[in-house]
Amino acid sequence: MLTMTQLHNIRRLFFEEGRNVSEIAKTTGCDRKTVTRYLNKADWNIEAPVIDHESNYPKLVAKKKKEIFGKAPGFLPLEHIPGEAQVDFGDAEFYENGTLHGGKYINLSFPFSNKGYLQLFRGENQECLFEGLKTIFEHIGGIPVRLWFDNMSTIVTKVLKEGERNLTPDFIRLMEHHRFESAFCNKNSENEKGNVEG
């Protein structure tokens, strides 16, 4: 069975890199029917069993990155295009029926326009993150093209070499359902999403 990461890579190769089904099948080691099935998949709440074939794709990506970027670290200015947003949880105190409570809020902030939206919760977990994002998407009537996150354990299971991330299958499913791209700050670099931190 293919992992959500493998399914995400198949869809990324088609929708973002413009590769055709034959190229994707060759690159991933999957047959054309499998590739086509997941390119046409609309319901990401139900997982269909698929035979897994060995894939050299991650090794190819790592090799190409070394060829293109070398080993020296690079730095880019922090500029955000319209439609990009930053996401983070914050601490909150709120009154409910006259009683003061401690809780959390999710903040979705657009650096380009300096607009922000909050959703209040009692806790900070994956369900709160997903429900908060869904509610904010419905409220603003759209979905940002790219969301920036820190390395919150609710969606990132492991930070890998060269900035790659192992993401939870549920988060990948959420990205595929809403068709947004995710980006992540370097470890201990809250300044990289200073808009939402502020």
PDB file of C-alpha atoms in Angstrom:
ATOM      1  CA  MET A   1       0.000   0.000   0.000  1.00  0.00           C
ATOM      2  CA  LEU A   2       1.329   3.451  -0.894  1.00  0.00           C
ATOM      3  CA  THR A   3       1.887   5.913   1.935  1.00  0.00           C
ATOM      4  CA  MET A   4       0.263   9.336   1.925  1.00  0.00           C
ATOM      5  CA  THR A   5       3.726  10.818   1.275  1.00  0.00           C
ATOM      6  CA  GLN A   6       4.088   8.693  -1.869  1.00  0.00           C
ATOM      7  CA  LEU A   7       0.577   9.676  -3.018  1.00  0.00           C
ATOM      8  CA  HIS A   8       1.385  13.339  -2.401  1.00  0.00           C
ATOM      9  CA  ASN A   9       4.573  12.994  -4.496  1.00  0.00           C
ATOM     10  CA  ILE A  10       2.600  11.448  -7.384  1.00  0.00           C
ATOM     11  CA  ARG A  11       0.122  14.329  -7.346  1.00  0.00           C
ATOM     12  CA  ARG A  12       2.863  16.944  -6.947  1.00  0.00           C
ATOM     13  CA  LEU A  13       4.715  15.581  -9.993  1.00  0.00           C
ATOM     14  CA  PHE A  14       1.531  15.923 -12.072  1.00  0.00           C
ATOM     15  CA  PHE A  15      -0.095  19.092 -10.747  1.00  0.00           C
ATOM     16  CA  GLU A  16       3.007  21.144  -9.885  1.00  0.00           C
ATOM     17  CA  GLU A  17       5.751  19.834 -12.175  1.00  0.00           C
ATOM     18  CA  GLY A  18       3.524  19.059 -15.154  1.00  0.00           C
ATOM     19  CA  ARG A  19       4.798  15.516 -15.676  1.00  0.00           C
ATOM     20  CA  ASN A  20       2.603  13.082 -17.611  1.00  0.00           C
ATOM     21  CA  VAL A  21       1.332   9.730 -16.308  1.00  0.00           C
ATOM     22  CA  SER A  22       4.048   7.712 -18.066  1.00  0.00           C
ATOM     23  CA  GLU A  23       6.850   9.855 -16.612  1.00  0.00           C
ATOM     24  CA  ILE A  24       5.364   9.636 -13.128  1.00  0.00           C
ATOM     25  CA  ALA A  25       4.963   5.865 -13.387  1.00  0.00           C
ATOM     26  CA  LYS A  26       8.597   5.524 -14.455  1.00  0.00           C
ATOM     27  CA  THR A  27       9.883   7.890 -11.751  1.00  0.00           C
ATOM     28  CA  THR A  28       7.878   6.369  -8.898  1.00  0.00           C
ATOM     29  CA  GLY A  29       7.921   2.724  -9.962  1.00  0.00           C
ATOM     30  CA  CYS A  30       4.117   2.565  -9.875  1.00  0.00           C
ATOM     31  CA  ASP A  31       2.042   1.307 -12.771  1.00  0.00           C
ATOM     32  CA  ARG A  32       0.062   3.749 -14.930  1.00  0.00           C
ATOM     33  CA  LYS A  33      -3.324   2.612 -13.562  1.00  0.00           C
ATOM     34  CA  THR A  34      -2.220   3.337  -9.991  1.00  0.00           C
ATOM     35  CA  VAL A  35      -0.897   6.770 -10.944  1.00  0.00           C
ATOM     36  CA  THR A  36      -4.103   7.623 -12.843  1.00  0.00           C
ATOM     37  CA  ARG A  37      -6.306   6.420  -9.962  1.00  0.00           C
ATOM     38  CA  TYR A  38      -4.599   8.750  -7.472  1.00  0.00           C
ATOM     39  CA  LEU A  39      -4.506  11.705  -9.848  1.00  0.00           C
ATOM     40  CA  ASN A  40      -8.294  11.402 -10.220  1.00  0.00           C
ATOM     41  CA  LYS A  41      -8.971  10.710  -6.522  1.00  0.00           C
ATOM     42  CA  ALA A  42     -11.354  13.259  -4.995  1.00  0.00           C
ATOM     43  CA  ASP A  43     -12.283  11.678  -1.645  1.00  0.00           C
ATOM     44  CA  TRP A  44      -9.216  11.632   0.625  1.00  0.00           C
ATOM     45  CA  ASN A  45     -11.118  10.337   3.644  1.00  0.00           C
ATOM     46  CA  ILE A  46     -11.123   6.765   2.297  1.00  0.00           C
ATOM     47  CA  GLU A  47      -7.861   4.957   1.632  1.00  0.00           C
ATOM     48  CA  ALA A  48      -7.826   2.363  -1.152  1.00  0.00           C
ATOM     49  CA  PRO A  49      -5.338  -0.536  -0.935  1.00  0.00           C
ATOM     50  CA  VAL A  50      -2.560  -0.277  -3.495  1.00  0.00           C
ATOM     51  CA  ILE A  51       0.398  -2.549  -4.166  1.00  0.00           C
ATOM     52  CA  ASP A  52       3.600  -0.747  -3.280  1.00  0.00           C
ATOM     53  CA  HIS A  53       6.553  -0.870  -5.658  1.00  0.00           C
ATOM     54  CA  GLU A  54      10.066   0.121  -4.671  1.00  0.00           C
ATOM     55  CA  SER A  55      10.731   3.748  -5.489  1.00  0.00           C
ATOM     56  CA  ASN A  56      13.990   5.603  -6.057  1.00  0.00           C
ATOM     57  CA  TYR A  57      12.250   8.959  -6.068  1.00  0.00           C
ATOM     58  CA  PRO A  58      13.540  10.252  -2.663  1.00  0.00           C
ATOM     59  CA  LYS A  59      17.121   9.363  -3.637  1.00  0.00           C
ATOM     60  CA  LEU A  60      16.690  11.096  -6.989  1.00  0.00           C
ATOM     61  CA  VAL A  61      15.395  14.257  -5.316  1.00  0.00           C
ATOM     62  CA  ALA A  62      18.283  14.302  -2.827  1.00  0.00           C
ATOM     63  CA  LYS A  63      20.808  13.810  -5.643  1.00  0.00           C
ATOM     64  CA  LYS A  64      19.276  16.585  -7.771  1.00  0.00           C
ATOM     65  CA  LYS A  65      19.194  18.996  -4.819  1.00  0.00           C
ATOM     66  CA  LYS A  66      22.913  18.436  -4.231  1.00  0.00           C
ATOM     67  CA  GLU A  67      23.623  19.014  -7.930  1.00  0.00           C
ATOM     68  CA  ILE A  68      21.579  22.203  -8.070  1.00  0.00           C
ATOM     69  CA  PHE A  69      22.234  23.778  -4.668  1.00  0.00           C
ATOM     70  CA  GLY A  70      25.467  22.170  -3.513  1.00  0.00           C
ATOM     71  CA  LYS A  71      26.112  21.707   0.181  1.00  0.00           C
ATOM     72  CA  ALA A  72      26.520  25.338   1.273  1.00  0.00           C
ATOM     73  CA  PRO A  73      23.544  26.726   3.220  1.00  0.00           C
ATOM     74  CA  GLY A  74      21.732  29.589   1.556  1.00  0.00           C
ATOM     75  CA  PHE A  75      19.440  32.316   2.775  1.00  0.00           C
ATOM     76  CA  LEU A  76      16.527  33.995   1.027  1.00  0.00           C
ATOM     77  CA  PRO A  77      14.724  37.184   1.992  1.00  0.00           C
ATOM     78  CA  LEU A  78      11.434  36.557   3.763  1.00  0.00           C
ATOM     79  CA  GLU A  79       8.907  37.786   1.246  1.00  0.00           C
ATOM     80  CA  HIS A  80       5.382  36.476   0.960  1.00  0.00           C
ATOM     81  CA  ILE A  81       3.225  36.676  -2.122  1.00  0.00           C
ATOM     82  CA  PRO A  82      -0.510  37.423  -1.890  1.00  0.00           C
ATOM     83  CA  GLY A  83      -2.361  34.276  -0.884  1.00  0.00           C
ATOM     84  CA  GLU A  84       0.343  32.889   1.407  1.00  0.00           C
ATOM     85  CA  ALA A  85      -0.471  32.582   5.090  1.00  0.00           C
ATOM     86  CA  GLN A  86       1.273  31.668   8.323  1.00  0.00           C
ATOM     87  CA  VAL A  87      -0.281  29.376  10.949  1.00  0.00           C
ATOM     88  CA  ASP A  88       0.463  29.035  14.646  1.00  0.00           C
ATOM     89  CA  PHE A  89      -1.141  28.321  17.995  1.00  0.00           C
ATOM     90  CA  GLY A  90      -1.092  30.839  20.829  1.00  0.00           C
ATOM     91  CA  ASP A  91      -2.139  30.924  24.478  1.00  0.00           C
ATOM     92  CA  ALA A  92      -5.478  32.494  25.328  1.00  0.00           C
ATOM     93  CA  GLU A  93      -7.598  33.319  28.343  1.00  0.00           C
ATOM     94  CA  PHE A  94     -11.325  33.616  27.867  1.00  0.00           C
ATOM     95  CA  TYR A  95     -14.527  33.883  29.832  1.00  0.00           C
ATOM     96  CA  GLU A  96     -17.280  31.337  29.401  1.00  0.00           C
ATOM     97  CA  ASN A  97     -20.465  31.747  31.433  1.00  0.00           C
ATOM     98  CA  GLY A  98     -18.628  34.163  33.742  1.00  0.00           C
ATOM     99  CA  THR A  99     -15.699  31.792  34.442  1.00  0.00           C
ATOM    100  CA  LEU A 100     -12.132  32.504  33.313  1.00  0.00           C
ATOM    101  CA  HIS A 101     -10.534  29.645  31.339  1.00  0.00           C
ATOM    102  CA  GLY A 102      -7.107  29.032  29.850  1.00  0.00           C
ATOM    103  CA  GLY A 103      -6.994  27.775  26.299  1.00  0.00           C
ATOM    104  CA  LYS A 104      -5.415  28.052  22.882  1.00  0.00           C
ATOM    105  CA  TYR A 105      -6.190  29.826  19.658  1.00  0.00           C
ATOM    106  CA  ILE A 106      -5.134  29.108  16.122  1.00  0.00           C
ATOM    107  CA  ASN A 107      -3.976  32.141  14.172  1.00  0.00           C
ATOM    108  CA  LEU A 108      -4.009  32.264  10.360  1.00  0.00           C
ATOM    109  CA  SER A 109      -2.171  35.418   9.287  1.00  0.00           C
ATOM    110  CA  PHE A 110      -1.593  36.834   5.781  1.00  0.00           C
ATOM    111  CA  PRO A 111       1.770  38.706   5.781  1.00  0.00           C
ATOM    112  CA  PHE A 112       1.164  40.457   2.443  1.00  0.00           C
ATOM    113  CA  SER A 113      -2.047  42.178   3.587  1.00  0.00           C
ATOM    114  CA  ASN A 114      -1.376  41.962   7.333  1.00  0.00           C
ATOM    115  CA  LYS A 115      -4.821  40.387   7.837  1.00  0.00           C
ATOM    116  CA  GLY A 116      -5.320  37.713  10.477  1.00  0.00           C
ATOM    117  CA  TYR A 117      -8.022  35.345  11.690  1.00  0.00           C
ATOM    118  CA  LEU A 118      -8.331  33.529  15.017  1.00  0.00           C
ATOM    119  CA  GLN A 119     -10.248  30.478  16.194  1.00  0.00           C
ATOM    120  CA  LEU A 120     -10.471  29.732  19.927  1.00  0.00           C
ATOM    121  CA  PHE A 121     -10.044  26.216  21.397  1.00  0.00           C
ATOM    122  CA  ARG A 122      -9.561  24.601  24.775  1.00  0.00           C
ATOM    123  CA  GLY A 123      -6.518  22.642  23.588  1.00  0.00           C
ATOM    124  CA  GLU A 124      -3.818  22.337  20.961  1.00  0.00           C
ATOM    125  CA  ASN A 125      -4.009  19.109  18.964  1.00  0.00           C
ATOM    126  CA  GLN A 126      -4.468  17.903  15.403  1.00  0.00           C
ATOM    127  CA  GLU A 127      -8.270  18.028  15.579  1.00  0.00           C
ATOM    128  CA  CYS A 128      -8.177  21.653  16.784  1.00  0.00           C
ATOM    129  CA  LEU A 129      -5.730  22.587  14.017  1.00  0.00           C
ATOM    130  CA  PHE A 130      -7.828  20.953  11.287  1.00  0.00           C
ATOM    131  CA  GLU A 131     -11.149  22.304  12.584  1.00  0.00           C
ATOM    132  CA  GLY A 132      -9.675  25.784  13.007  1.00  0.00           C
ATOM    133  CA  LEU A 133      -8.279  25.858   9.483  1.00  0.00           C
ATOM    134  CA  LYS A 134     -11.538  24.528   8.016  1.00  0.00           C
ATOM    135  CA  THR A 135     -13.602  27.135   9.896  1.00  0.00           C
ATOM    136  CA  ILE A 136     -11.320  29.988   8.830  1.00  0.00           C
ATOM    137  CA  PHE A 137     -11.308  28.780   5.187  1.00  0.00           C
ATOM    138  CA  GLU A 138     -15.122  28.784   5.228  1.00  0.00           C
ATOM    139  CA  HIS A 139     -15.218  32.235   6.853  1.00  0.00           C
ATOM    140  CA  ILE A 140     -12.879  33.881   4.328  1.00  0.00           C
ATOM    141  CA  GLY A 141     -14.431  32.005   1.411  1.00  0.00           C
ATOM    142  CA  GLY A 142     -11.182  30.572   0.076  1.00  0.00           C
ATOM    143  CA  ILE A 143      -7.990  28.675   0.782  1.00  0.00           C
ATOM    144  CA  PRO A 144      -4.463  30.135   0.845  1.00  0.00           C
ATOM    145  CA  VAL A 145      -2.160  28.744  -1.841  1.00  0.00           C
ATOM    146  CA  ARG A 146       0.592  28.054   0.695  1.00  0.00           C
ATOM    147  CA  LEU A 147       0.540  27.768   4.489  1.00  0.00           C
ATOM    148  CA  TRP A 148       3.697  28.232   6.582  1.00  0.00           C
ATOM    149  CA  PHE A 149       4.011  26.212   9.800  1.00  0.00           C
ATOM    150  CA  ASP A 150       6.604  25.660  12.457  1.00  0.00           C
ATOM    151  CA  ASN A 151       7.457  22.015  13.127  1.00  0.00           C
ATOM    152  CA  MET A 152       4.439  21.306  15.335  1.00  0.00           C
ATOM    153  CA  SER A 153       4.193  17.655  16.366  1.00  0.00           C
ATOM    154  CA  THR A 154       0.520  17.576  15.349  1.00  0.00           C
ATOM    155  CA  ILE A 155       1.604  17.494  11.670  1.00  0.00           C
ATOM    156  CA  VAL A 156       5.388  16.843  11.543  1.00  0.00           C
ATOM    157  CA  THR A 157       6.600  13.460  12.784  1.00  0.00           C
ATOM    158  CA  LYS A 158      10.258  14.042  11.931  1.00  0.00           C
ATOM    159  CA  VAL A 159      12.513  16.762  10.515  1.00  0.00           C
ATOM    160  CA  LEU A 160      14.856  15.161   7.995  1.00  0.00           C
ATOM    161  CA  LYS A 161      18.129  16.237   6.436  1.00  0.00           C
ATOM    162  CA  GLU A 162      18.070  19.097   3.940  1.00  0.00           C
ATOM    163  CA  GLY A 163      14.851  20.527   5.338  1.00  0.00           C
ATOM    164  CA  GLU A 164      12.499  17.716   4.333  1.00  0.00           C
ATOM    165  CA  ARG A 165       9.708  16.676   6.726  1.00  0.00           C
ATOM    166  CA  ASN A 166       7.881  13.455   7.474  1.00  0.00           C
ATOM    167  CA  LEU A 167       4.256  14.557   7.717  1.00  0.00           C
ATOM    168  CA  THR A 168       1.371  12.759   9.361  1.00  0.00           C
ATOM    169  CA  PRO A 169      -0.903  10.930   6.897  1.00  0.00           C
ATOM    170  CA  ASP A 170      -3.899  12.918   8.196  1.00  0.00           C
ATOM    171  CA  PHE A 171      -2.178  16.232   7.444  1.00  0.00           C
ATOM    172  CA  ILE A 172      -1.248  15.103   3.927  1.00  0.00           C
ATOM    173  CA  ARG A 173      -4.881  14.085   3.450  1.00  0.00           C
ATOM    174  CA  LEU A 174      -5.971  17.573   4.600  1.00  0.00           C
ATOM    175  CA  MET A 175      -3.550  19.217   2.118  1.00  0.00           C
ATOM    176  CA  GLU A 176      -4.817  17.071  -0.733  1.00  0.00           C
ATOM    177  CA  HIS A 177      -8.456  17.731   0.163  1.00  0.00           C
ATOM    178  CA  HIS A 178      -8.030  21.527   0.309  1.00  0.00           C
ATOM    179  CA  ARG A 179      -5.253  21.651  -2.355  1.00  0.00           C
ATOM    180  CA  PHE A 180      -2.840  23.912  -0.455  1.00  0.00           C
ATOM    181  CA  GLU A 181       0.931  23.661  -0.308  1.00  0.00           C
ATOM    182  CA  SER A 182       2.707  23.523   3.036  1.00  0.00           C
ATOM    183  CA  ALA A 183       6.032  25.119   3.936  1.00  0.00           C
ATOM    184  CA  PHE A 184       7.968  24.798   7.175  1.00  0.00           C
ATOM    185  CA  CYS A 185      10.318  27.041   9.114  1.00  0.00           C
ATOM    186  CA  ASN A 186      13.782  25.865  10.065  1.00  0.00           C
ATOM    187  CA  LYS A 187      14.033  24.448  13.569  1.00  0.00           C
ATOM    188  CA  ASN A 188      14.102  27.116  16.292  1.00  0.00           C
ATOM    189  CA  SER A 189      13.522  29.880  13.734  1.00  0.00           C
ATOM    190  CA  GLU A 190      10.266  31.515  14.784  1.00  0.00           C
ATOM    191  CA  ASN A 191      11.461  34.714  13.074  1.00  0.00           C
ATOM    192  CA  GLU A 192      10.769  33.030   9.724  1.00  0.00           C
ATOM    193  CA  LYS A 193       7.065  33.465  10.343  1.00  0.00           C
ATOM    194  CA  GLY A 194       7.276  36.710  12.224  1.00  0.00           C
ATOM    195  CA  ASN A 195       3.883  37.943  11.020  1.00  0.00           C
ATOM    196  CA  VAL A 196       1.921  35.289  12.884  1.00  0.00           C
ATOM    197  CA  GLU A 197       4.356  35.361  15.837  1.00  0.00           C
ATOM    198  CA  GLY A 198       3.740  39.105  16.161  1.00  0.00           C
TER     199      GLY A 198
END
